[in-house]
């Protein structure tokens, strides 16, 4: 190992944190290996649109190789990391190992069911493209089966849609499912009236969008109600099974229950034996490294980061992006032998959530907006956010196009069980 | 059953034949039920583009309900017909039955392996969206695994792609896989050179595109060779398994073998006990009805139709469309009590096949074209062909857009086995 060997940075995860860490190293004299178990970078804020048949997967996910093809110091590998050997400095991939000088763990989050993991098959969450297309399948097939059945109770059950958790994901899902039922599909059926579907949003806490201000919360709740969503606050799901849910003692028969009620970190914290919080997120130092392991960094939803005011940095995309870039700067300073950057400081860019196609709440540091102008502001913010991933103009034109044409192509039912009517 | 009861037309299959039969009945006083086991109408001519990651499924498939939502006399059902009871006049759907006065069977084709059905898992065919995304997955994962492996023989095997059958589908697949390897993916990998991939097109007969003229055949073969496709003519596959194929005694190790060598009809002929040919296609009368069953019609790839010159009508999309429309006219004449139309006469609109992104062969009744102008002519012909399915302008803009941007989003690897690196 001569002094002139280029140092190796291994980044696990090609979400916002991992991708922008890789891009941040494009002018640094290191060999970067970026490993992800998917071949695409996923724009998670719009995953709910794929789940509700408003966008296609290819509208919100792009091959990592395509994004990084011009960056010659990056090698992309499609694989799954299963552990880390800190003593030898290697990441474990099945039977193989990859040596690192610097390791960045940016493996994101998964769903948390608060001890009720057995609910997962009946109440899928939304973290990946395959989650989204499965949810889309369930929603669309529910309407199809309702059209075919002659059993009145079964039809009612099929036309009840339950969303658990009223954070941004739950609110966005509820709003778009309601619109799907009330508008998009309204002319498509002859035996059922899709507009009679019930969309029920269940939240254990006292308000929707608990991370937003009360005023924005209240606006969002009214907008949801106008769309016909039934908002049940301070109600918790106590049972969940193939027939539906039980919410505070009340039976709600349903064929489509969607889980947006909690996330936990990926198991990366276990790989390095770091201290984690209750959700499995790794406590990191001021420079986002793991205690006593200055060459191992954790970023994004897998980390718990405190800002200078002592507040936890939210698990949202802009935070992950900033952390990824910051880590690249730290590594750069070490490779170049220059002074390290100051402690990581999160710059809050705001809270955004849409309600249907025409409304949104947008809480920026100095401004709040609601309604249609917030919806367009939300769109522009997200497109701007993609700079460095994909040409914003390309994305803007594509999304605008889908919006204007109601993206009928996104309403495909694919996959499913062999031999069933909804499969090949 | 009073004289004033509206008659019922049951159409099985929402491909070109079934869809245009349904649309042809929009001004006829009948109740139409259109049944398909998918919720979308699929534009099959472009399926090879989805299989080679050039287009997304939503670019070539549209929900049937969306297409027919304005046609009030049509009910669309997502289900699978399993048989027909001719004595009671009912189509069987699992445990249910649907009564018909007129029945149209337009259930298309499936792959034929000429007695080697055990080859199917190793050499998938291309008839549906799920086929296409599975083939796409195999192609892209082959490159990914080649990037990761250190075994030279394995890398060679992974970078061999074999297409069996040189009809239009095989030619189109071979051309686009070659372009994928030589151009689209060329900058994406660091350890392999994707351009070194071998693309081998195997054909048992003496020329590619056997249904075309010899001159077009010869042009296509040269164009394929220029793209780096190895064309093996008068060579038959004698073995096929997980390691590759054996072609006339020669071993070709491969991880990706695609079957484009034969089709057979769907089993609809068995449902009605009709006379069928070797490929299972139903012999029909001059008005496309089944012998001795004037109210049961068969159209599209499930039928074998002779034109007035005694030649078999080819199993291509324009033929299916014409047959569907014709059947609607026959049914209309019976319902209205007017004179029936003359015997079905197929109007040949031409043979088209693309080779890569810049070349095509186009054989029209009065003209032949090759090269780039044929490619654009092909595009225009297909867009025009979609009138009645989707706004041609919408489709034109969408496809043009994908072409210009190289449709990166279509290169997603989705689905796959749970627990593997290429799955969720």
CSV table of C-alpha atoms in Angstrom, one decimal, chain B:
chain,number,residue,atom,x,y,z
B,1,UNK,CA,-87.0,-12.8,-23.3
B,2,UNK,CA,-89.1,-10.2,-24.9
B,3,UNK,CA,-88.6,-9.0,-28.5
B,4,UNK,CA,-87.5,-5.7,-27.2
B,5,UNK,CA,-84.6,-6.9,-25.0
B,6,UNK,CA,-81.3,-5.5,-26.2
B,7,UNK,CA,-79.1,-8.1,-27.6
B,8,UNK,CA,-75.8,-8.9,-25.8
B,9,UNK,CA,-72.5,-9.0,-27.5
B,10,UNK,CA,-69.7,-10.6,-25.5
B,11,UNK,CA,-66.2,-9.9,-26.7
B,12,UNK,CA,-63.3,-11.8,-25.3
B,13,UNK,CA,-59.9,-10.0,-25.6
B,14,UNK,CA,-59.2,-6.3,-25.9
B,15,UNK,CA,-56.4,-6.4,-28.4
B,16,UNK,CA,-56.8,-4.8,-31.8
B,17,UNK,CA,-59.5,-7.2,-33.0
B,18,UNK,CA,-61.6,-7.1,-29.8
B,19,UNK,CA,-61.2,-3.4,-29.2
B,20,UNK,CA,-62.2,-2.3,-32.7
B,21,UNK,CA,-65.1,-4.7,-32.6
B,22,UNK,CA,-66.3,-3.0,-29.5
B,23,UNK,CA,-65.8,0.5,-30.9
B,24,UNK,CA,-67.5,-0.6,-34.1
B,25,UNK,CA,-70.6,-1.3,-32.1
B,26,UNK,CA,-70.8,2.2,-30.6
B,27,UNK,CA,-73.9,3.2,-32.5
B,28,UNK,CA,-75.6,-0.2,-32.5
B,29,UNK,CA,-78.4,-0.9,-30.1
B,30,UNK,CA,-76.6,-3.7,-28.2
B,31,UNK,CA,-75.1,-4.3,-24.8
B,32,UNK,CA,-71.5,-5.0,-25.2
B,33,UNK,CA,-69.3,-6.7,-22.6
B,34,UNK,CA,-65.6,-6.6,-23.2
B,35,UNK,CA,-63.6,-9.1,-21.1
B,36,UNK,CA,-59.8,-9.1,-20.9
B,37,UNK,CA,-57.5,-10.6,-18.3
B,38,UNK,CA,-55.5,-7.3,-18.3
B,39,UNK,CA,-56.9,-3.8,-17.7
B,40,UNK,CA,-55.0,-2.4,-20.6
B,41,UNK,CA,-54.9,-2.4,-24.3
B,42,UNK,CA,-51.4,-3.2,-25.5
B,43,UNK,CA,-49.8,-1.8,-28.6
B,44,UNK,CA,-47.9,-5.0,-29.4
B,45,UNK,CA,-45.7,-3.7,-32.3
B,46,UNK,CA,-43.7,-1.7,-29.8
B,47,UNK,CA,-43.4,-4.4,-27.1
B,48,UNK,CA,-39.8,-5.1,-28.2
B,49,UNK,CA,-39.0,-1.5,-27.2
B,50,UNK,CA,-40.1,-2.1,-23.6
B,51,UNK,CA,-38.1,-5.4,-23.6
B,52,UNK,CA,-35.0,-3.6,-24.6
B,53,UNK,CA,-35.5,-0.7,-22.2
B,54,UNK,CA,-36.3,1.9,-24.9
B,55,UNK,CA,-39.8,2.7,-23.8
B,56,UNK,CA,-41.7,2.3,-20.6
B,57,UNK,CA,-44.9,0.1,-20.3
B,58,UNK,CA,-47.0,3.2,-19.9
B,59,UNK,CA,-45.9,4.4,-23.3
B,60,UNK,CA,-47.4,1.5,-25.2
B,61,UNK,CA,-50.4,0.4,-23.0
B,62,UNK,CA,-53.5,2.2,-22.0
B,63,UNK,CA,-56.3,1.3,-19.7
B,64,UNK,CA,-59.2,-0.2,-21.7
B,65,UNK,CA,-61.7,1.7,-19.5
B,66,UNK,CA,-60.1,4.9,-20.4
B,67,UNK,CA,-60.3,4.2,-24.1
B,68,UNK,CA,-64.0,3.2,-23.9
B,69,UNK,CA,-65.2,5.4,-21.0
B,70,UNK,CA,-67.3,7.5,-23.3
B,71,UNK,CA,-69.0,4.5,-25.0
B,72,UNK,CA,-71.9,4.0,-22.8
B,73,UNK,CA,-73.1,0.6,-24.3
B,74,UNK,CA,-69.8,-1.1,-23.3
B,75,UNK,CA,-69.1,-2.7,-19.9
B,76,UNK,CA,-65.5,-3.6,-19.4
B,77,UNK,CA,-64.6,-6.6,-17.1
B,78,UNK,CA,-61.2,-7.6,-15.9
B,79,UNK,CA,-61.4,-11.4,-15.8
B,80,UNK,CA,-60.3,-14.6,-17.5
B,81,UNK,CA,-62.7,-16.6,-19.7
B,82,UNK,CA,-62.1,-20.3,-19.3
B,83,UNK,CA,-64.7,-21.8,-21.7
B,84,UNK,CA,-67.9,-21.4,-23.7
B,85,UNK,CA,-71.2,-23.3,-23.3
B,86,UNK,CA,-72.6,-23.1,-26.8
B,87,UNK,CA,-75.9,-24.9,-25.9
B,88,UNK,CA,-76.9,-22.3,-23.3
B,89,UNK,CA,-75.1,-19.4,-25.0
B,90,UNK,CA,-72.8,-18.5,-22.1
B,91,UNK,CA,-69.2,-17.6,-21.7
B,92,UNK,CA,-67.6,-19.2,-18.6
B,93,UNK,CA,-65.6,-17.1,-16.2
B,94,UNK,CA,-64.4,-19.2,-13.3
B,95,UNK,CA,-67.6,-20.0,-11.5
B,96,UNK,CA,-69.6,-17.3,-13.2
B,97,UNK,CA,-71.3,-17.2,-16.6
B,98,UNK,CA,-72.2,-14.4,-19.0
B,99,UNK,CA,-75.0,-14.8,-21.5
B,100,UNK,CA,-74.4,-13.8,-25.0
B,101,UNK,CA,-76.4,-13.4,-28.2
B,102,UNK,CA,-73.2,-12.8,-30.2
B,103,UNK,CA,-69.7,-14.0,-29.1
B,104,UNK,CA,-66.5,-12.6,-30.4
B,105,UNK,CA,-63.3,-14.5,-29.6
B,106,UNK,CA,-60.3,-12.3,-30.1
B,107,UNK,CA,-57.9,-13.8,-27.6
B,108,UNK,CA,-54.7,-13.5,-29.6
B,109,UNK,CA,-51.7,-15.8,-29.6
B,110,UNK,CA,-49.1,-17.3,-27.3
B,111,UNK,CA,-45.7,-18.6,-27.9
B,112,UNK,CA,-45.0,-21.9,-29.6
B,113,UNK,CA,-42.0,-23.9,-28.7
B,114,UNK,CA,-42.6,-26.8,-31.2
B,115,UNK,CA,-42.8,-29.5,-28.6
B,116,UNK,CA,-40.0,-28.0,-26.4
B,117,UNK,CA,-42.2,-26.3,-23.9
B,118,UNK,CA,-39.5,-27.0,-21.3
B,119,UNK,CA,-37.4,-24.4,-22.9
B,120,UNK,CA,-39.7,-21.6,-22.0
B,121,UNK,CA,-38.1,-20.6,-18.6
B,122,UNK,CA,-34.8,-20.2,-20.3
B,123,UNK,CA,-36.0,-18.6,-23.5
B,124,UNK,CA,-38.9,-16.3,-22.7
B,125,UNK,CA,-41.1,-14.9,-25.5
B,126,UNK,CA,-42.6,-11.5,-25.9
B,127,UNK,CA,-46.4,-11.2,-25.8
B,128,UNK,CA,-47.3,-9.1,-22.8
B,129,UNK,CA,-46.1,-6.3,-20.7
B,130,UNK,CA,-44.9,-8.7,-18.0
B,131,UNK,CA,-42.9,-10.6,-20.6
B,132,UNK,CA,-41.3,-7.4,-21.7
B,133,UNK,CA,-40.3,-6.2,-18.3
B,134,UNK,CA,-39.0,-9.7,-17.5
B,135,UNK,CA,-36.8,-9.7,-20.6
B,136,UNK,CA,-35.7,-6.2,-19.8
B,137,UNK,CA,-34.7,-7.3,-16.4
B,138,UNK,CA,-32.7,-10.2,-17.7
B,139,UNK,CA,-30.9,-8.1,-20.3
B,140,UNK,CA,-29.9,-5.3,-17.8
B,141,UNK,CA,-29.0,-7.7,-15.0
B,142,UNK,CA,-26.7,-9.6,-17.4
B,143,UNK,CA,-24.7,-6.5,-17.9
B,144,UNK,CA,-24.7,-5.8,-14.2
B,145,UNK,CA,-23.5,-9.2,-13.3
B,146,UNK,CA,-20.8,-9.1,-15.9
B,147,UNK,CA,-19.6,-5.9,-14.3
B,148,UNK,CA,-19.3,-7.6,-11.0
B,149,UNK,CA,-17.9,-11.0,-11.8
B,150,UNK,CA,-14.3,-11.9,-11.8
B,151,UNK,CA,-14.8,-15.2,-13.7
B,152,UNK,CA,-13.8,-14.6,-17.3
B,153,UNK,CA,-15.9,-17.5,-18.7
B,154,UNK,CA,-18.9,-16.3,-16.8
B,155,UNK,CA,-18.4,-12.8,-18.1
B,156,UNK,CA,-18.4,-14.1,-21.6
B,157,UNK,CA,-21.5,-16.1,-21.0
B,158,UNK,CA,-23.3,-13.0,-19.5
B,159,UNK,CA,-22.3,-10.9,-22.5
B,160,UNK,CA,-23.7,-13.3,-25.1
B,161,UNK,CA,-27.3,-12.6,-26.1
B,162,UNK,CA,-29.2,-15.0,-28.3
B,163,UNK,CA,-32.4,-14.3,-30.2
B,164,UNK,CA,-34.2,-17.2,-31.8
B,165,UNK,CA,-36.3,-16.5,-34.8
B,166,UNK,CA,-35.7,-13.8,-37.5
B,167,UNK,CA,-39.2,-12.6,-38.2
B,168,UNK,CA,-40.0,-8.9,-37.4
B,169,UNK,CA,-40.0,-9.4,-33.6
B,170,UNK,CA,-36.6,-11.2,-33.7
B,171,UNK,CA,-35.0,-8.7,-36.0
B,172,UNK,CA,-36.3,-5.8,-33.9
B,173,UNK,CA,-35.1,-7.3,-30.7
B,174,UNK,CA,-31.6,-8.2,-32.1
B,175,UNK,CA,-31.2,-4.7,-33.5
B,176,UNK,CA,-32.1,-2.9,-30.3
B,177,UNK,CA,-30.1,-5.2,-28.0
B,178,UNK,CA,-27.1,-4.5,-30.2
B,179,UNK,CA,-27.6,-0.8,-29.9
B,180,UNK,CA,-28.1,-1.0,-26.2
B,181,UNK,CA,-24.7,-2.7,-25.9
B,182,UNK,CA,-22.9,-0.6,-28.5
B,183,UNK,CA,-24.2,2.8,-27.7
B,184,UNK,CA,-26.7,3.4,-24.9
B,185,UNK,CA,-24.8,1.5,-22.2
B,186,UNK,CA,-21.3,2.1,-23.5
B,187,UNK,CA,-20.3,4.8,-21.0
B,188,UNK,CA,-22.1,3.2,-18.0
B,189,UNK,CA,-19.6,0.5,-17.0
B,190,UNK,CA,-16.1,0.6,-15.8
B,191,UNK,CA,-14.9,-3.0,-15.6
B,192,UNK,CA,-16.5,-4.3,-18.8
B,193,UNK,CA,-16.9,-2.9,-22.2
B,194,UNK,CA,-20.5,-3.4,-23.0
B,195,UNK,CA,-19.6,-3.0,-26.7
B,196,UNK,CA,-17.9,-6.4,-26.6
B,197,UNK,CA,-21.3,-8.1,-26.1
B,198,UNK,CA,-22.2,-10.6,-28.8
B,199,UNK,CA,-25.7,-10.5,-30.2
B,200,UNK,CA,-26.6,-13.6,-32.1
B,201,UNK,CA,-29.8,-14.0,-34.2
B,202,UNK,CA,-30.6,-17.6,-35.0
B,203,UNK,CA,-33.0,-18.5,-37.8
B,204,UNK,CA,-33.8,-22.0,-39.0
B,205,UNK,CA,-34.8,-20.7,-42.5
B,206,UNK,CA,-32.7,-19.3,-45.3
B,207,UNK,CA,-33.3,-15.6,-44.7
B,208,UNK,CA,-34.4,-13.0,-42.2
B,209,UNK,CA,-37.9,-11.6,-42.5
B,210,UNK,CA,-39.2,-14.5,-44.5
B,211,UNK,CA,-42.5,-12.8,-45.1
B,212,UNK,CA,-40.9,-9.9,-46.8
B,213,UNK,CA,-39.4,-9.8,-50.3
B,214,UNK,CA,-35.9,-11.0,-50.9
B,215,UNK,CA,-34.6,-7.5,-51.5
B,216,UNK,CA,-35.9,-6.3,-48.2
B,217,UNK,CA,-34.6,-9.4,-46.5
B,218,UNK,CA,-31.2,-8.8,-47.8
B,219,UNK,CA,-31.2,-5.1,-46.8
B,220,UNK,CA,-32.3,-6.1,-43.3
B,221,UNK,CA,-29.5,-8.6,-42.9
B,222,UNK,CA,-26.9,-6.1,-44.0
B,223,UNK,CA,-28.3,-3.5,-41.6
B,224,UNK,CA,-28.2,-6.0,-38.7
B,225,UNK,CA,-24.6,-7.0,-39.6
B,226,UNK,CA,-23.6,-3.3,-39.6
B,227,UNK,CA,-25.0,-3.1,-36.0
B,228,UNK,CA,-22.8,-6.0,-35.1
B,229,UNK,CA,-25.5,-8.7,-35.0
B,230,UNK,CA,-24.2,-12.1,-35.9
B,231,UNK,CA,-26.9,-13.6,-38.2
B,232,UNK,CA,-26.9,-17.4,-38.3
B,233,UNK,CA,-29.2,-18.6,-41.0
B,234,UNK,CA,-30.3,-22.2,-41.7
B,235,UNK,CA,-29.4,-22.9,-38.1
B,236,UNK,CA,-31.8,-24.5,-35.6
B,237,UNK,CA,-31.7,-24.5,-31.9
B,238,UNK,CA,-31.4,-28.1,-30.7
B,239,UNK,CA,-30.9,-27.6,-27.0
B,240,UNK,CA,-31.8,-24.8,-24.6
B,241,UNK,CA,-31.1,-24.6,-20.9
B,242,UNK,CA,-29.8,-22.4,-18.1
B,243,UNK,CA,-26.3,-22.2,-19.5
B,244,UNK,CA,-27.2,-21.3,-23.1
B,245,UNK,CA,-28.2,-22.9,-26.3
B,246,UNK,CA,-26.9,-25.5,-28.8
B,247,UNK,CA,-27.2,-24.4,-32.4
B,248,UNK,CA,-26.6,-27.1,-35.0
B,249,UNK,CA,-24.1,-28.8,-32.7
B,250,UNK,CA,-22.3,-25.7,-31.6
B,251,UNK,CA,-22.5,-24.6,-27.9
B,252,UNK,CA,-23.3,-21.0,-27.3
B,253,UNK,CA,-23.1,-20.1,-23.6
B,254,UNK,CA,-25.6,-17.4,-22.8
B,255,UNK,CA,-27.6,-16.1,-19.9
B,256,UNK,CA,-30.1,-14.3,-22.0
B,257,UNK,CA,-32.0,-16.3,-24.7
B,258,UNK,CA,-35.0,-14.6,-26.2
B,259,UNK,CA,-37.7,-16.6,-28.1
B,260,UNK,CA,-39.2,-15.0,-31.2
B,261,UNK,CA,-39.5,-18.2,-33.2
B,262,UNK,CA,-43.2,-19.1,-33.3
B,263,UNK,CA,-46.7,-18.4,-32.2
B,264,UNK,CA,-49.7,-20.5,-31.6
B,265,UNK,CA,-53.3,-19.5,-31.2
B,266,UNK,CA,-54.9,-19.1,-27.8
B,267,UNK,CA,-57.1,-22.0,-26.7
B,268,UNK,CA,-60.3,-20.3,-27.8
B,269,UNK,CA,-60.7,-22.9,-30.7
B,270,UNK,CA,-61.0,-25.6,-28.0
B,271,UNK,CA,-63.7,-23.7,-26.2
B,272,UNK,CA,-66.0,-23.9,-29.2
B,273,UNK,CA,-64.9,-27.2,-30.5
B,274,UNK,CA,-64.1,-25.7,-33.9
B,275,UNK,CA,-61.8,-27.0,-36.6
B,276,UNK,CA,-58.3,-25.7,-36.0
B,277,UNK,CA,-55.0,-25.8,-37.9
B,278,UNK,CA,-51.7,-27.0,-36.6
B,279,UNK,CA,-51.1,-23.8,-34.6
B,280,UNK,CA,-54.5,-24.0,-33.0
B,281,UNK,CA,-56.1,-21.2,-35.1
B,282,UNK,CA,-59.7,-21.5,-35.9
B,283,UNK,CA,-60.9,-21.9,-39.5
B,284,UNK,CA,-63.7,-19.3,-40.1
B,285,UNK,CA,-66.3,-18.7,-42.7
B,286,UNK,CA,-66.3,-15.9,-45.1
B,287,UNK,CA,-68.0,-13.7,-42.5
B,288,UNK,CA,-65.5,-14.7,-39.8
B,289,UNK,CA,-68.0,-16.8,-38.0
B,290,UNK,CA,-67.4,-20.4,-36.8
B,291,UNK,CA,-68.9,-23.1,-39.0
B,292,UNK,CA,-72.5,-24.0,-38.0
B,293,UNK,CA,-72.4,-21.2,-35.3
B,294,UNK,CA,-73.2,-18.0,-37.1
B,295,UNK,CA,-73.3,-16.0,-33.9
B,296,UNK,CA,-69.8,-17.0,-32.8
B,297,UNK,CA,-67.0,-15.1,-34.4
B,298,UNK,CA,-63.2,-15.4,-34.2
B,299,UNK,CA,-60.8,-12.7,-35.1
B,300,UNK,CA,-57.1,-11.8,-35.0
B,301,UNK,CA,-54.3,-14.2,-34.2
B,302,UNK,CA,-56.8,-16.8,-33.0
B,303,UNK,CA,-58.3,-17.2,-36.4
B,304,UNK,CA,-57.0,-18.4,-39.7
B,305,UNK,CA,-58.5,-16.3,-42.4
B,306,UNK,CA,-58.2,-16.7,-46.2
B,307,UNK,CA,-58.5,-13.7,-48.5
B,308,UNK,CA,-60.2,-13.8,-51.8
B,309,UNK,CA,-57.0,-14.9,-53.5
B,310,UNK,CA,-56.8,-17.9,-51.2
B,311,UNK,CA,-53.9,-16.6,-49.2
B,312,UNK,CA,-53.7,-16.7,-45.5
B,313,UNK,CA,-54.1,-13.3,-43.9
B,314,UNK,CA,-51.0,-12.5,-41.8
B,315,UNK,CA,-51.2,-12.3,-38.1
B,316,UNK,CA,-50.4,-8.7,-37.8
B,317,UNK,CA,-52.1,-5.7,-36.1
B,318,UNK,CA,-53.8,-4.1,-39.2
B,319,UNK,CA,-55.4,-7.4,-40.1
B,320,UNK,CA,-56.8,-7.8,-36.6
B,321,UNK,CA,-58.1,-4.3,-36.6
B,322,UNK,CA,-59.9,-4.8,-40.0
B,323,UNK,CA,-61.4,-8.1,-38.8
B,324,UNK,CA,-62.7,-6.5,-35.6
B,325,UNK,CA,-64.4,-3.7,-37.5
B,326,UNK,CA,-65.8,-6.1,-40.0
B,327,UNK,CA,-67.4,-8.3,-37.3
B,328,UNK,CA,-69.0,-5.2,-35.8
B,329,UNK,CA,-70.6,-4.5,-39.2
B,330,UNK,CA,-71.9,-8.1,-39.5
B,331,UNK,CA,-73.5,-7.9,-36.0
B,332,UNK,CA,-74.9,-4.5,-36.9
B,333,UNK,CA,-76.5,-5.8,-40.0
B,334,UNK,CA,-78.2,-8.5,-38.1
B,335,UNK,CA,-79.4,-6.3,-35.3
B,336,UNK,CA,-80.7,-3.7,-37.7
B,337,UNK,CA,-82.1,-6.3,-40.1
B,338,UNK,CA,-80.2,-5.0,-43.0
B,339,UNK,CA,-78.2,-6.8,-45.7
B,340,UNK,CA,-75.0,-8.4,-44.4
B,341,UNK,CA,-71.7,-7.0,-45.7
B,342,UNK,CA,-69.8,-8.9,-48.4
B,343,UNK,CA,-67.2,-11.6,-47.4
B,344,UNK,CA,-64.3,-10.2,-45.4
B,345,UNK,CA,-61.6,-8.9,-47.6
B,346,UNK,CA,-58.2,-8.1,-46.1
B,347,UNK,CA,-56.6,-5.0,-47.3
B,348,UNK,CA,-52.8,-5.4,-47.0
B,349,UNK,CA,-51.3,-2.3,-45.6
B,350,UNK,CA,-47.7,-3.5,-45.7
B,351,UNK,CA,-44.9,-5.1,-43.8
B,352,UNK,CA,-42.8,-3.1,-41.5
B,353,UNK,CA,-39.8,-3.9,-39.4
B,354,UNK,CA,-37.2,-1.6,-37.7
B,355,UNK,CA,-33.5,-2.3,-37.3
B,356,UNK,CA,-32.1,-0.2,-34.5
B,357,UNK,CA,-32.9,3.5,-34.2
B,358,UNK,CA,-32.0,4.6,-37.6
B,359,UNK,CA,-33.1,2.0,-40.1
B,360,UNK,CA,-36.2,0.0,-41.2
B,361,UNK,CA,-37.7,-1.9,-44.0
B,362,UNK,CA,-41.1,-0.9,-45.2
B,363,UNK,CA,-43.0,-2.9,-47.8
B,364,UNK,CA,-46.2,-1.2,-48.8
B,365,UNK,CA,-48.5,-2.4,-51.6
B,366,UNK,CA,-47.1,0.1,-54.1
B,367,UNK,CA,-43.8,1.1,-52.6
B,368,UNK,CA,-40.8,-0.1,-50.7
B,369,UNK,CA,-38.6,2.0,-48.5
B,370,UNK,CA,-35.5,1.3,-46.5
B,371,UNK,CA,-33.2,3.3,-44.2
B,372,UNK,CA,-33.9,6.3,-42.1
B,373,UNK,CA,-36.9,7.5,-44.1
B,374,UNK,CA,-38.5,4.1,-43.7
B,375,UNK,CA,-37.9,4.4,-39.9
B,376,UNK,CA,-39.8,7.7,-39.8
B,377,UNK,CA,-42.4,6.3,-42.1
B,378,UNK,CA,-42.8,3.4,-39.8
B,379,UNK,CA,-43.3,5.7,-36.9
B,380,UNK,CA,-45.9,7.7,-38.7
B,381,UNK,CA,-47.7,4.6,-39.8
B,382,UNK,CA,-47.9,3.3,-36.2
B,383,UNK,CA,-49.1,6.6,-34.8
B,384,UNK,CA,-51.8,6.8,-37.5
B,385,UNK,CA,-52.7,3.3,-36.6
B,386,UNK,CA,-53.5,4.3,-33.1
B,387,UNK,CA,-56.4,6.6,-34.1
B,388,UNK,CA,-59.3,5.3,-32.2
B,389,UNK,CA,-57.2,4.2,-29.4
B,390,UNK,CA,-55.4,7.3,-28.3
B,391,UNK,CA,-54.9,10.7,-29.6
B,392,UNK,CA,-52.2,10.4,-32.3
B,393,UNK,CA,-50.8,13.7,-31.3
B,394,UNK,CA,-50.4,12.7,-27.7
B,395,UNK,CA,-48.6,9.5,-28.8
B,396,UNK,CA,-46.5,11.2,-31.3
B,397,UNK,CA,-45.2,13.8,-28.8
B,398,UNK,CA,-44.6,11.1,-26.2
B,399,UNK,CA,-42.7,8.8,-28.5
B,400,UNK,CA,-40.7,11.6,-30.0
B,401,UNK,CA,-39.8,12.7,-26.6
B,402,UNK,CA,-38.6,9.3,-25.5
B,403,UNK,CA,-36.6,9.0,-28.7
B,404,UNK,CA,-34.9,12.3,-28.2
B,405,UNK,CA,-34.1,11.8,-24.6
B,406,UNK,CA,-33.0,8.2,-25.0
B,407,UNK,CA,-35.7,7.4,-22.5
B,408,UNK,CA,-33.4,6.8,-19.6
B,409,UNK,CA,-36.2,6.1,-17.2
B,410,UNK,CA,-37.2,3.0,-19.2
B,411,UNK,CA,-33.9,1.3,-18.1
B,412,UNK,CA,-35.3,0.4,-14.7
B,413,UNK,CA,-34.7,-3.1,-13.2
B,414,UNK,CA,-37.9,-3.9,-11.3
B,415,UNK,CA,-39.4,-7.0,-9.9
B,416,UNK,CA,-37.2,-10.0,-9.6
B,417,UNK,CA,-36.7,-12.6,-6.9
B,418,UNK,CA,-37.1,-11.5,-3.3
B,419,UNK,CA,-33.9,-11.4,-1.4
B,420,UNK,CA,-31.8,-11.0,-4.6
B,421,UNK,CA,-29.8,-7.9,-5.4
B,422,UNK,CA,-32.2,-7.0,-8.2
B,423,UNK,CA,-35.4,-7.1,-6.2
B,424,UNK,CA,-37.0,-5.4,-3.3
